Every structure is written in C-alpha cells, then in structure tokens.
Short mmCIF file of C-alpha atoms in Angstrom, two decimals:
data_model
loop_
_atom_site.label_atom_id
_atom_site.label_comp_id
_atom_site.label_asym_id
_atom_site.label_seq_id
_atom_site.Cartn_x
_atom_site.Cartn_y
_atom_site.Cartn_z
CA MET A 1 6.39 8.44 -18.01
CA ALA A 2 4.12 5.69 -17.83
CA VAL A 3 3.49 4.13 -14.54
CA MET A 4 1.59 0.85 -14.09
CA ASN A 5 -0.17 0.03 -10.97
CA SER A 6 -0.63 -3.69 -9.74
CA GLU A 7 -3.47 -3.72 -7.33
CA ARG A 8 -6.76 -2.01 -6.63
CA PRO A 9 -7.00 -0.06 -3.43
CA GLU A 10 -9.88 -1.98 -1.81
CA LEU A 11 -7.57 -5.13 -1.78
CA LEU A 12 -5.17 -3.46 0.72
CA PRO A 13 -5.80 -4.88 4.22
CA ALA A 14 -6.68 -2.87 7.38
CA THR A 15 -3.98 -2.07 9.93
CA THR A 16 -3.02 -4.77 12.31
CA ARG A 17 -1.02 -2.97 14.81
CA LEU A 18 -1.86 -2.94 18.44
CA HIS A 19 -1.72 -0.32 21.02
CA GLY A 20 -2.11 0.21 24.85
CA LEU A 21 -4.23 -2.33 26.74
CA GLN A 22 -4.64 -4.44 23.73
CA LEU A 23 -0.96 -4.77 23.13
CA ALA A 24 -0.26 -5.59 26.72
CA LEU A 25 -2.74 -8.38 26.55
CA ALA A 26 -1.76 -9.84 23.26
CA ARG A 27 1.79 -10.03 24.62
CA ALA A 28 0.87 -11.60 27.86
CA LEU A 29 -1.09 -14.17 26.12
CA TRP A 30 1.75 -14.93 23.85
CA ALA A 31 4.26 -15.19 26.73
CA THR A 32 1.80 -17.43 28.69
CA LEU A 33 1.32 -19.96 25.75
CA VAL A 34 5.05 -20.01 24.85
CA LEU A 35 6.01 -20.74 28.44
CA LEU A 36 3.43 -23.52 28.64
CA THR A 37 4.63 -24.95 25.41
CA LEU A 38 8.40 -24.91 26.47
CA THR A 39 7.47 -26.47 29.99
CA LEU A 40 5.60 -29.11 28.22
CA PHE A 41 8.64 -29.94 25.88
CA ALA A 42 11.10 -29.70 28.78
CA ALA A 43 8.87 -32.05 30.84
CA GLY A 44 9.02 -34.72 27.93
CA LEU A 45 12.72 -34.90 27.79
CA ALA A 46 13.04 -37.49 30.90
CA PRO A 47 10.23 -39.87 29.52
CA TYR A 48 11.63 -39.47 25.99
CA ARG A 49 15.05 -40.86 26.99
CA ALA A 50 13.50 -43.58 28.84
CA LYS A 51 11.54 -44.63 25.79
CA LEU A 52 14.89 -44.60 23.73
CA SER A 53 16.74 -46.71 26.40
CA GLU A 54 13.78 -49.24 26.14
CA GLY A 55 13.79 -49.23 22.47
CA PHE A 56 17.63 -49.63 21.92
CA ALA A 57 17.51 -53.37 22.62
CA ALA A 58 15.42 -53.96 19.49
CA ARG A 59 17.63 -52.03 17.31
CA GLN A 60 20.82 -52.80 18.99
CA PRO A 61 22.09 -55.48 16.30
CA LEU A 62 21.75 -53.24 13.22
CA LEU A 63 23.22 -50.18 15.33
CA GLU A 64 26.20 -52.14 16.53
CA GLN A 65 26.97 -53.26 12.87
CA LEU A 66 27.27 -49.46 12.14
CA GLY A 67 29.43 -48.76 15.02
CA ILE A 68 26.44 -46.85 16.83
CA SER A 69 26.73 -47.22 20.77
CA SER A 70 23.69 -46.69 23.16
CA GLN A 71 25.16 -43.54 24.31
CA GLY A 72 25.57 -42.30 20.73
CA TYR A 73 21.96 -43.25 20.10
CA LEU A 74 20.64 -41.62 22.95
CA GLY A 75 22.64 -38.36 22.34
CA TYR A 76 21.61 -38.19 18.71
CA ASN A 77 18.11 -38.52 19.26
CA VAL A 78 17.84 -36.03 22.23
CA ALA A 79 20.31 -33.32 20.50
CA LEU A 80 18.14 -33.58 17.18
CA GLN A 81 14.79 -33.20 19.26
CA ILE A 82 16.47 -30.10 21.27
CA GLY A 83 17.92 -28.69 18.29
CA PHE A 84 14.68 -29.06 16.13
CA MET A 85 12.59 -27.22 18.97
CA ALA A 86 15.34 -24.74 19.36
CA VAL A 87 15.21 -23.52 15.83
CA PHE A 88 11.41 -23.03 15.75
CA THR A 89 11.52 -21.32 19.15
CA ALA A 90 14.46 -19.09 18.02
CA VAL A 91 12.83 -18.04 14.65
CA GLY A 92 9.54 -17.38 16.69
CA ALA A 93 11.38 -15.28 19.34
CA ILE A 94 13.12 -13.05 16.58
CA ILE A 95 9.87 -12.44 14.84
CA PHE A 96 8.23 -11.46 18.26
CA TRP A 97 11.19 -9.25 19.21
CA ARG A 98 11.22 -7.37 15.69
CA LYS A 99 7.52 -6.90 15.41
CA SER A 100 5.64 -7.82 18.65
CA ASP A 101 3.12 -4.68 18.21
CA ASP A 102 1.55 -6.51 15.09
CA VAL A 103 -1.26 -8.98 15.75
CA LEU A 104 -0.37 -11.08 12.68
CA THR A 105 3.30 -11.46 13.54
CA LEU A 106 2.47 -12.32 17.15
CA MET A 107 0.30 -15.09 15.64
CA VAL A 108 3.00 -16.31 13.34
CA SER A 109 5.51 -16.22 16.12
CA LEU A 110 3.10 -18.28 18.45
CA THR A 111 2.31 -20.72 15.62
CA LEU A 112 5.95 -21.53 14.98
CA ILE A 113 6.66 -22.26 18.69
CA THR A 114 3.61 -24.32 19.37
CA PHE A 115 3.88 -26.35 15.94
CA GLY A 116 7.52 -27.01 16.71
CA ALA A 117 6.10 -28.66 19.95
CA TYR A 118 3.43 -30.39 18.09
CA LEU A 119 6.02 -32.14 15.78
CA SER A 120 8.33 -33.06 18.57
CA GLU A 121 8.22 -36.33 20.30
CA PRO A 122 8.99 -35.19 23.93
CA SER A 123 6.00 -32.73 23.96
CA TYR A 124 3.86 -35.83 23.29
CA LEU A 125 5.51 -38.06 26.16
CA ALA A 126 5.09 -35.34 28.88
CA ARG A 127 2.41 -36.64 31.28
CA ILE A 128 0.59 -33.37 31.65
CA ARG A 129 -2.42 -34.17 29.61
CA PRO A 130 -4.49 -31.09 29.99
CA LEU A 131 -1.52 -28.84 28.98
CA TRP A 132 -0.70 -31.24 26.15
CA VAL A 133 -4.22 -30.92 24.74
CA VAL A 134 -4.02 -27.20 24.61
CA VAL A 135 -0.53 -26.94 23.20
CA ASP A 136 -1.02 -29.77 20.85
CA THR A 137 -4.32 -28.47 19.51
CA VAL A 138 -3.00 -24.84 19.19
CA GLY A 139 0.13 -26.08 17.35
CA ALA A 140 -1.81 -28.33 14.85
CA VAL A 141 -4.60 -25.71 14.25
CA SER A 142 -2.40 -22.64 14.06
CA ILE A 143 -0.18 -23.77 11.11
CA LEU A 144 -3.26 -24.28 9.05
CA PHE A 145 -4.72 -21.08 9.79
CA PHE A 146 -1.32 -19.50 9.13
CA THR A 147 -1.62 -20.90 5.58
CA TYR A 148 -5.27 -19.48 5.37
CA THR A 149 -4.48 -16.04 6.30
CA PHE A 150 -0.73 -15.20 5.37
CA PRO A 151 0.27 -12.52 4.76
CA ASP A 152 -2.59 -10.04 5.19
CA GLY A 153 -4.52 -11.72 8.12
CA ARG A 154 -7.78 -12.25 6.01
CA LEU A 155 -9.33 -15.89 5.52
CA VAL A 156 -9.12 -16.24 1.70
CA PRO A 157 -10.92 -17.84 -0.22
CA ARG A 158 -14.06 -17.96 1.46
CA TRP A 159 -14.10 -21.80 1.99
CA THR A 160 -11.30 -21.49 4.45
CA HIS A 161 -13.86 -20.12 7.14
CA TRP A 162 -15.76 -23.35 7.52
CA ALA A 163 -12.60 -25.38 6.61
CA GLY A 164 -10.76 -23.91 9.63
CA ILE A 165 -13.44 -24.19 12.05
CA THR A 166 -14.16 -27.99 11.02
CA PHE A 167 -10.35 -28.71 11.40
CA PHE A 168 -10.38 -27.03 14.89
CA VAL A 169 -13.40 -28.89 16.17
CA TRP A 170 -11.96 -32.22 14.89
CA THR A 171 -8.43 -31.69 16.21
CA PHE A 172 -9.68 -30.77 19.56
CA ALA A 173 -12.05 -33.74 19.66
CA TRP A 174 -9.20 -36.38 18.71
CA HIS A 175 -6.90 -34.85 21.37
CA LEU A 176 -9.52 -35.25 24.05
CA PHE A 177 -10.65 -38.71 23.03
CA PRO A 178 -7.60 -40.04 21.25
CA ARG A 179 -9.02 -43.91 21.26
CA ALA A 180 -12.19 -42.52 19.62
CA PHE A 181 -13.20 -43.85 15.99
CA PHE A 182 -12.97 -40.35 14.56
CA SER A 183 -9.12 -39.91 15.84
CA PRO A 184 -6.70 -40.29 13.02
CA TRP A 185 -4.36 -42.14 15.47
CA GLN A 186 -6.83 -45.10 15.30
CA TRP A 187 -6.84 -45.31 11.42
CA PRO A 188 -4.24 -47.29 9.35
CA GLY A 189 -1.37 -45.28 8.41
CA VAL A 190 -2.24 -44.56 4.91
CA TRP A 191 -5.70 -43.19 5.87
CA GLU A 192 -4.22 -40.93 8.51
CA PHE A 193 -1.46 -39.71 5.99
CA ILE A 194 -4.37 -39.13 3.42
CA ALA A 195 -6.63 -37.19 5.79
CA LEU A 196 -3.79 -34.76 7.05
CA LEU A 197 -2.53 -34.48 3.60
CA LEU A 198 -6.01 -33.19 2.42
CA TRP A 199 -6.27 -30.72 5.46
CA TYR A 200 -2.72 -29.21 5.06
CA GLY A 201 -2.89 -29.31 1.36
CA SER A 202 -5.75 -27.10 1.64
CA GLY A 203 -3.57 -24.58 2.99
CA LEU A 204 -1.22 -24.79 0.06
CA ALA A 205 -4.18 -24.52 -2.26
CA ALA A 206 -5.15 -21.01 -0.28
CA GLN A 207 -1.64 -19.85 -0.63
CA VAL A 208 -1.67 -20.63 -4.47
CA TYR A 209 -5.05 -18.96 -4.78
CA ARG A 210 -3.79 -15.93 -2.90
CA TYR A 211 -0.77 -15.67 -5.14
CA LEU A 212 -2.63 -15.84 -8.39
CA HIS A 213 -5.62 -13.68 -7.52
CA ILE A 214 -5.18 -11.53 -4.38
CA SER A 215 -1.50 -10.74 -3.54
CA THR A 216 0.27 -7.53 -4.23
CA PRO A 217 4.01 -7.88 -5.72
CA THR A 218 5.44 -7.67 -2.27
CA GLN A 219 2.97 -10.40 -0.89
CA ARG A 220 3.74 -12.62 -3.77
CA GLN A 221 7.55 -12.49 -3.07
CA GLN A 222 6.46 -13.58 0.49
CA THR A 223 4.15 -16.31 -0.65
CA LYS A 224 6.99 -17.77 -2.71
CA TRP A 225 9.08 -18.28 0.52
CA VAL A 226 6.33 -19.87 2.32
CA LEU A 227 5.34 -22.18 -0.36
CA TYR A 228 8.93 -23.23 -0.77
CA GLY A 229 9.18 -24.18 2.84
CA LEU A 230 5.87 -25.97 3.07
CA LEU A 231 6.57 -28.07 -0.20
CA ILE A 232 9.92 -29.13 1.06
CA ALA A 233 8.29 -30.14 4.41
CA LEU A 234 5.68 -32.05 2.77
CA ALA A 235 8.04 -33.94 0.56
CA GLY A 236 10.30 -34.95 3.49
CA TYR A 237 7.24 -36.04 5.53
CA PHE A 238 6.06 -38.16 2.50
CA ILE A 239 9.72 -39.79 2.12
CA SER A 240 10.32 -40.35 5.69
CA ASP A 241 6.97 -42.34 6.13
CA LEU A 242 7.14 -44.18 2.77
CA PRO A 243 7.95 -47.55 4.27
CA SER A 244 4.94 -47.58 6.33
CA TYR A 245 2.85 -47.53 3.35
CA VAL A 246 5.08 -49.69 1.26
CA PRO A 247 6.32 -52.55 3.79
CA ALA A 248 8.65 -53.66 1.20
CA LEU A 249 10.75 -50.80 1.20
CA GLU A 250 11.87 -51.88 5.16
CA GLN A 251 14.20 -54.48 3.50
CA LEU A 252 16.25 -51.86 1.92
CA THR A 253 19.12 -50.86 3.98
CA PHE A 254 18.85 -47.12 3.64
CA PHE A 255 15.18 -47.23 4.98
CA ALA A 256 16.00 -49.79 7.70
CA LEU A 257 18.83 -47.44 8.93
CA LEU A 258 16.78 -44.24 9.01
CA GLU A 259 13.87 -46.41 10.92
CA ALA A 260 16.59 -47.72 13.48
CA LEU A 261 17.84 -44.06 14.52
CA ASP A 262 14.25 -43.42 15.68
CA SER A 263 14.22 -39.59 14.95
CA HIS A 264 14.17 -39.63 11.26
CA PRO A 265 16.76 -37.02 10.06
CA ILE A 266 14.94 -36.62 6.50
CA TYR A 267 11.75 -35.77 8.35
CA TYR A 268 13.15 -33.21 10.81
CA LEU A 269 15.49 -31.41 8.63
CA ALA A 270 12.65 -30.97 5.99
CA MET A 271 10.40 -29.73 8.76
CA LEU A 272 12.99 -27.16 9.75
CA MET A 273 12.38 -25.37 6.33
CA ILE A 274 9.15 -24.13 7.71
CA PRO A 275 10.53 -21.75 10.28
CA ILE A 276 13.34 -20.78 8.20
CA THR A 277 11.29 -19.88 5.06
CA ILE A 278 8.57 -18.17 7.16
CA GLY A 279 11.05 -16.06 9.10
CA ILE A 280 12.74 -15.07 5.85
CA SER A 281 9.49 -14.22 4.24
CA ILE A 282 8.62 -11.98 7.21
CA LEU A 283 11.86 -10.34 8.19
CA ARG A 284 14.34 -10.52 5.24
CA TYR A 285 12.72 -11.48 1.94
CA ARG A 286 13.81 -8.07 0.33
CA LEU A 287 17.50 -9.07 0.62
CA TRP A 288 17.50 -12.00 -1.64
CA ASP A 289 15.80 -12.74 -5.02
CA VAL A 290 15.77 -16.32 -5.03
CA ASP A 291 13.25 -16.97 -7.97
CA LEU A 292 15.36 -19.52 -9.75
CA LEU A 293 16.20 -21.50 -6.27
CA ILE A 294 12.33 -21.59 -5.63
CA ASN A 295 11.40 -22.25 -9.26
CA ARG A 296 13.86 -25.45 -9.36
CA SER A 297 12.82 -26.50 -5.90
CA LEU A 298 9.19 -26.30 -6.73
CA VAL A 299 9.68 -28.34 -9.85
CA TYR A 300 11.86 -31.06 -8.27
CA VAL A 301 9.98 -31.23 -4.91
CA THR A 302 6.86 -31.54 -7.02
CA VAL A 303 8.38 -34.27 -9.48
CA MET A 304 9.65 -36.21 -6.29
CA VAL A 305 6.13 -36.22 -4.61
CA LEU A 306 4.66 -37.36 -7.78
CA LEU A 307 7.15 -39.91 -8.75
CA GLY A 308 6.99 -41.27 -5.24
CA GLY A 309 3.14 -41.63 -5.62
CA LEU A 310 3.75 -43.35 -9.21
CA TYR A 311 6.46 -45.70 -7.43
CA VAL A 312 4.05 -46.73 -4.69
CA LEU A 313 1.21 -47.33 -6.89
CA LEU A 314 3.47 -49.46 -9.48
CA LEU A 315 5.03 -51.28 -6.66
CA HIS A 316 1.78 -52.34 -4.98
CA GLY A 317 -0.03 -53.01 -8.17
CA VAL A 318 2.78 -55.23 -9.53
CA MET A 319 3.08 -57.32 -6.24
CA VAL A 320 -0.57 -57.88 -6.06
CA MET A 321 -0.75 -59.03 -9.61
CA ALA A 322 2.48 -61.02 -9.52
CA THR A 323 1.37 -62.73 -6.39
CA ARG A 324 -2.19 -63.77 -7.70
CA VAL A 325 -0.61 -65.10 -10.87
CA LEU A 326 2.55 -66.71 -9.57
CA SER A 327 1.63 -67.49 -5.97
CA ALA A 328 5.00 -66.44 -4.82
CA ASP A 329 6.86 -63.66 -3.42
CA ALA A 330 7.52 -61.10 -6.28
CA SER A 331 8.84 -58.19 -4.21
CA GLY A 332 12.12 -57.95 -5.95
CA PHE A 333 10.62 -57.99 -9.46
CA ALA A 334 7.95 -55.41 -8.24
CA ILE A 335 10.64 -53.17 -7.05
CA PHE A 336 12.64 -53.58 -10.37
CA VAL A 337 9.22 -52.62 -12.34
CA ALA A 338 8.47 -49.65 -10.04
CA THR A 339 11.84 -48.24 -10.35
CA LEU A 340 11.79 -48.51 -14.14
CA GLY A 341 8.62 -46.94 -14.39
CA ALA A 342 9.70 -43.93 -12.11
CA VAL A 343 13.02 -43.40 -14.15
CA THR A 344 11.20 -43.54 -17.58
CA ALA A 345 8.64 -41.10 -16.29
CA PHE A 346 10.77 -38.63 -14.80
CA THR A 347 11.91 -36.53 -17.87
CA PRO A 348 8.37 -35.95 -19.35
CA LEU A 349 6.97 -35.46 -15.84
CA ARG A 350 9.72 -32.83 -15.01
CA ARG A 351 9.12 -31.06 -18.34
CA ALA A 352 5.23 -30.93 -17.55
CA VAL A 353 5.64 -29.75 -13.90
CA GLN A 354 8.44 -26.90 -15.11
CA ARG A 355 5.65 -25.58 -17.58
CA GLY A 356 3.07 -25.51 -15.07
CA VAL A 357 5.20 -23.83 -12.48
CA ASN A 358 6.25 -21.18 -14.84
CA ARG A 359 2.87 -20.79 -15.90
CA ALA A 360 1.38 -20.40 -12.44
CA PHE A 361 4.15 -18.50 -10.51
CA TYR A 362 6.38 -16.59 -13.27
CA ARG A 363 3.91 -15.78 -16.04
CA SER A 364 3.95 -12.07 -15.23
CA ARG A 365 7.85 -12.03 -15.31
CA PHE A 366 7.99 -14.04 -18.44
CA ASP A 367 5.41 -11.37 -20.00
CA TYR A 368 7.61 -8.62 -18.89
CA ASP A 369 10.83 -10.07 -20.43
CA GLN A 370 9.09 -11.00 -23.62
CA LEU A 371 6.75 -8.06 -24.23
CA LEU A 372 8.66 -5.06 -23.08
CA PRO A 373 10.94 -4.72 -26.16
CA GLU A 374 7.85 -4.88 -28.31
CA LEU A 375 5.77 -2.43 -26.36
CA ILE A 376 8.71 0.19 -26.10
CA THR A 377 8.88 -0.01 -29.97
CA GLN A 378 5.17 0.65 -30.12
CA LEU A 379 5.68 3.64 -27.76
CA ALA A 380 8.41 5.01 -29.96
CA THR A 381 6.19 4.78 -33.26
CA ASN A 382 3.11 6.23 -31.64
CA ILE A 383 3.76 9.90 -30.83
CA VAL A 384 0.19 11.00 -31.75
CA PRO A 385 -1.52 11.96 -28.25
CA GLU A 386 -4.62 10.57 -29.32
CA ARG A 387 -3.22 7.19 -29.88
CA LEU A 388 -0.54 7.35 -27.16
CA LEU A 389 -2.86 7.81 -24.20
CA PRO A 390 -4.98 4.68 -24.78
CA LEU A 391 -2.10 2.67 -25.75
CA LEU A 392 -0.47 3.43 -22.17
CA THR A 393 -3.41 3.21 -20.03
CA ALA A 394 -5.41 0.42 -21.58
CA GLU A 395 -3.79 -1.79 -24.07
CA ILE A 396 -0.20 -2.20 -22.42
CA PRO A 397 -1.68 -2.91 -18.75
CA ALA A 398 -4.15 -5.58 -20.45
CA ARG A 399 -1.21 -7.40 -21.98
CA LEU A 400 0.85 -7.23 -18.93
CA GLN A 401 -2.12 -8.14 -16.59
CA ILE A 402 -1.73 -4.86 -14.67
CA GLU A 403 -4.68 -3.44 -13.02
CA SER A 404 -4.28 0.20 -14.26
CA ALA A 405 -1.81 2.75 -15.60
CA SER A 406 -1.08 6.54 -15.60
CA LEU A 407 0.84 8.92 -17.91
CA LEU A 408 2.74 11.54 -15.95
CA VAL A 409 4.29 14.32 -17.83
CA LEU A 410 5.94 17.75 -16.94
CA ASP A 411 3.62 20.62 -17.33
CA GLN A 412 4.37 23.64 -19.46
CA ASP A 413 6.66 25.39 -17.09
CA GLU A 414 8.36 22.10 -16.10
CA LEU A 415 7.62 22.80 -12.42
CA ALA A 416 5.50 19.77 -11.66
CA LEU A 417 4.95 16.15 -12.98
CA VAL A 418 1.12 15.65 -13.45
CA ASP A 419 -1.19 12.87 -14.43
CA VAL A 420 -2.51 13.59 -17.95
CA ARG A 421 -6.09 12.15 -16.94
CA SER A 422 -6.33 14.29 -13.84
CA PRO A 423 -3.80 17.19 -14.06
CA GLU A 424 -5.39 19.01 -11.02
CA GLU A 425 -4.80 16.12 -8.54
CA GLY A 426 -1.63 14.57 -7.12
CA ALA A 427 0.99 17.02 -9.02
CA ILE A 428 4.61 16.17 -7.96
CA ALA A 429 7.00 19.10 -7.86
CA ALA A 430 9.92 18.89 -10.42
CA SER A 431 12.31 19.24 -7.34
CA HIS A 432 10.92 15.86 -5.70
CA PRO A 433 13.63 13.13 -5.44
CA LEU A 434 11.26 11.05 -7.36
CA VAL A 435 11.40 13.12 -10.55
CA GLN A 436 15.28 12.85 -10.36
CA GLU A 437 15.07 9.07 -9.81
CA LEU A 438 12.83 8.89 -12.95
CA ARG A 439 15.30 10.76 -15.06
CA ALA A 440 18.14 8.78 -13.86
CA TRP A 441 16.59 5.31 -14.82
CA GLY A 442 16.29 6.14 -18.44
CA ARG A 443 14.87 2.79 -19.13
CA ALA A 444 11.91 0.39 -18.35
CA VAL A 445 11.88 -0.67 -14.73
CA ASP A 446 10.17 -3.44 -13.39
CA LEU A 447 9.60 -2.71 -9.82
CA SER A 448 7.88 -5.81 -8.81
CA ARG A 449 11.11 -7.52 -8.20
CA PRO A 450 12.09 -6.59 -4.69
CA GLY A 451 15.81 -5.64 -4.08
CA ARG A 452 16.72 -5.10 -7.70
CA PHE A 453 16.80 -1.18 -7.51
CA VAL A 454 18.05 0.86 -4.66
CA VAL A 455 16.06 4.10 -4.50
CA PRO A 456 15.86 6.76 -1.60
CA SER A 457 13.24 5.87 1.10
CA GLU A 458 11.09 8.74 0.22
CA VAL A 459 10.75 7.60 -3.29
CA ARG A 460 10.36 4.09 -2.24
CA ALA A 461 7.41 5.13 0.05
CA TRP A 462 5.70 6.81 -3.00
CA LEU A 463 6.05 3.92 -5.16
CA ASN A 464 4.86 1.51 -2.58
CA GLU A 465 1.95 3.67 -1.45
CA ARG A 466 0.72 3.60 -5.25
CA ARG A 467 1.60 0.03 -5.75
CA VAL A 468 3.88 0.84 -8.73
CA ALA A 469 4.86 -2.23 -10.63
CA LEU A 470 6.35 -0.84 -13.80
CA SER A 471 7.90 2.50 -14.96
CA ILE A 472 8.60 3.12 -18.67
CA PRO A 473 10.30 6.58 -19.64
CA LEU A 474 9.11 8.02 -22.78
CA ILE A 475 11.96 10.42 -23.33
#
C-alpha cells in the first residue's frame, strides 16, 4: 500500500490547552469581558428606542404607504438588534462550553461576542464611554486577529505582526478621539469604506495564504467555511452601503425602503454568516462536505462584488461625462448604461472567477480526480521493485503536490506491515485494525475529504497522526 502524507511535521502547531491557574484566569477574563459586553448592549437598548422614535417622523410618509406603523417600526428594529446579538452570543457561548480549556477557542468565542456588539447599534448608543471604548476596540481588532491566526493560533504570514499592531493602535486611538482627523468617522463615506476594506481585506488575504501554503487538509476544510462567511458578510456590507457611494440609487424604491427601515436587513443577515460559519468550522465541519456550496458561493459573491464596483464606476463616469457635455441631469441614462455594462460583463466575469476559484481552492481535488486513473495504470504496469519505489515515493507525490509518500508491505511471515524504506521502524502488526481497513477499502481512497470514509477511531487517530491524505492499494 502507498501512503501519501500531506504536511511536514514542523508545520504542526504546539498545544494550546490550558491547565490549572492559567485556565481559571483565562475563563475569568472571558467571563468579565462577556459580562461587560452584554451590559453595554443592554444599556444601549433604551437610548436606541428613543433614537428610533425621533427618527420615525422623517420616515413616516414612506412607511405609512407600506402599511408600517410606528410600533411595527420600533418592534422590527429592536427585535432585529436583539436577535442579531443573540446569535453572536449563542455561537460564542456554545464554543466556550464545548472547548473552554483551549486558549484559541476562548479567543474565538470572545471575538464573536465582542464583534457582535461592535456591529450592533445599541452598544454604540450606550452612554458608558470608558466601557464602550474597551468593548468596541476589542470587537473591531479581535476579528482581524482571528483572520490572521485561525486555525492554529500563529500570525501568518509575517506581515500580519506589524499590520495587527498598527490596526490595534489606530483603532484604540480613534475610539478615544472620535473627532480627530485620523478617525474614519470624520472621513467621507467612500474613504472610510476603502480604509476598512483594506484592513479587513488583509485578513481574507491571510486566510487565502494559509490555505495555499500552510494549512493541513483538515485546516483547509475549516478555512473554507471561514472564507465563505467572511465573503458573504463583505458582499452584504457593500450592497447595504451602496447608496451612500452612489446617491442616485437612493431614488430607487428598493433602496429607499431599506434605508427607511433603519436596520438594514441585508447587512445584518449577511453579517450573521460570520458566527454561523465560524461555529461550523470549529465544531461541526466534519459532518458536511459543502465544497459545491462554497464553490458556487465564492464565485457568485466575488462576481457580485466585482460587478458592483463596475456598476458604480460606470454610473459615476457616465453621469460626470453626460453632465459636462449635456449640462443636464443624466441619472436615468447613466443607470441604463451602467446596468447594460454590468449585464454584458456578467457571463465572462463569472467564467473567469470560476476558473480562478477552481485553481486556487480546488486544484488538489481536480488533480486527484483526473490523475488517479492514470497513476493506477502506471502502478499496474510497473511491477519491477527498482522502478516501483521511486514512482510511489517521488513521482506520484510530485504530480499530486503531496509532501511525501511511504510504501507499506507485509513482511515475509505476513505478521506486520512495514515501511520499505525503514523496515526496522514503525512496523504495524497484521492484527491491527488499520491493516483490516486497508484490505477492506480495496481501491484508492482520498482521505483529505473529511466525512467521506467512516473508520474506527483507532484507525482515524493513526491516519491523522501521520497526516495521511491518500491511500492506494497495490494488490
């Protein structure tokens, strides 16, 4: 049997388990920050209701046309904010309850709860300034550090060290001095969006880098979930804030209605994908193989973002040119041209993005599916030992982009399974459940796909310990 190993041992992270006093202190710090966060959110609900009551008058004509009363308006917004915060808190609490002795999962749990408060409006309206500065800064910064360190706790790549520290200092400073020139709240909306997009986009870039160069097969499956949630959240944020960058869109009934509701449903629903996908990636990722869903979502979310950018550029450019040439309002003509351009670009853009996603995230799987039949044919025709060993341990791993390979055979007495290159080390007794499983498979098995093959826990532990990605039986 040929066994292909996917990672080098030095890439495995050190243990992150806590014990004794360290565990007690970490849990106490988690509980303190969570309590402060929920207190801040609860304290902001009353001023939030007051703000909604004051703002209802400006929106009353449009809301009444849609049959929405003042009580319905207040109830919708308050319920949405509470439900939004409840989802972030519930996922964070479940992660804490399941793995509260691990420093990484404690950080993830705290990140979700504080980031939920950071995104919600009541926390901002609570008049507890010192507490708000702490909670809001932790929420804004922790989600970036999460993308820099997930799933093994290391800051990768190297530039994330200085990027994370710079973002923390800047974020803390603008929360202390929100009216200062360096505060994004004092910038035009488009510049604030670009600045935050660059910072949080660097987190997405770090996750992609990890996926391509660092992660094990298990970590890649987790990373897919995280990227899926972050991309949907980013797309939702962009769509919900589009009218602030393109004022002409405010004339459309759809955007006017969403703006009148105060709490933008697209924004909050998209942001809920962050705790949901992070929770799945940590707790339940082995139960579902959702590569097709993730593939399609990555493609269409990316296409939506790119088409949105193209639409904005075309709309703004045509309006400026038409105004200068015709000296008249050309918003209708600009919307027509921008829409036509976006529709025309959709198909070629989707195909290009699909190729890019397949190449970046599914290259190994494509290689397995396309190359395995050819490689098995080569194995069947190369029975000379001098040719078989280099084929299995060098050529095949190189083509499949696998780190290393071993050739395991039964010894002369058929009492043990040994590695041809080092028979004196790591022999496996023929009675071991692993040997029985290998005989039962009887065909090439791609073990990099979690959940596809149900094996005994003892066998699964052996495979995980050696980071086995592919097994090919030779008889």
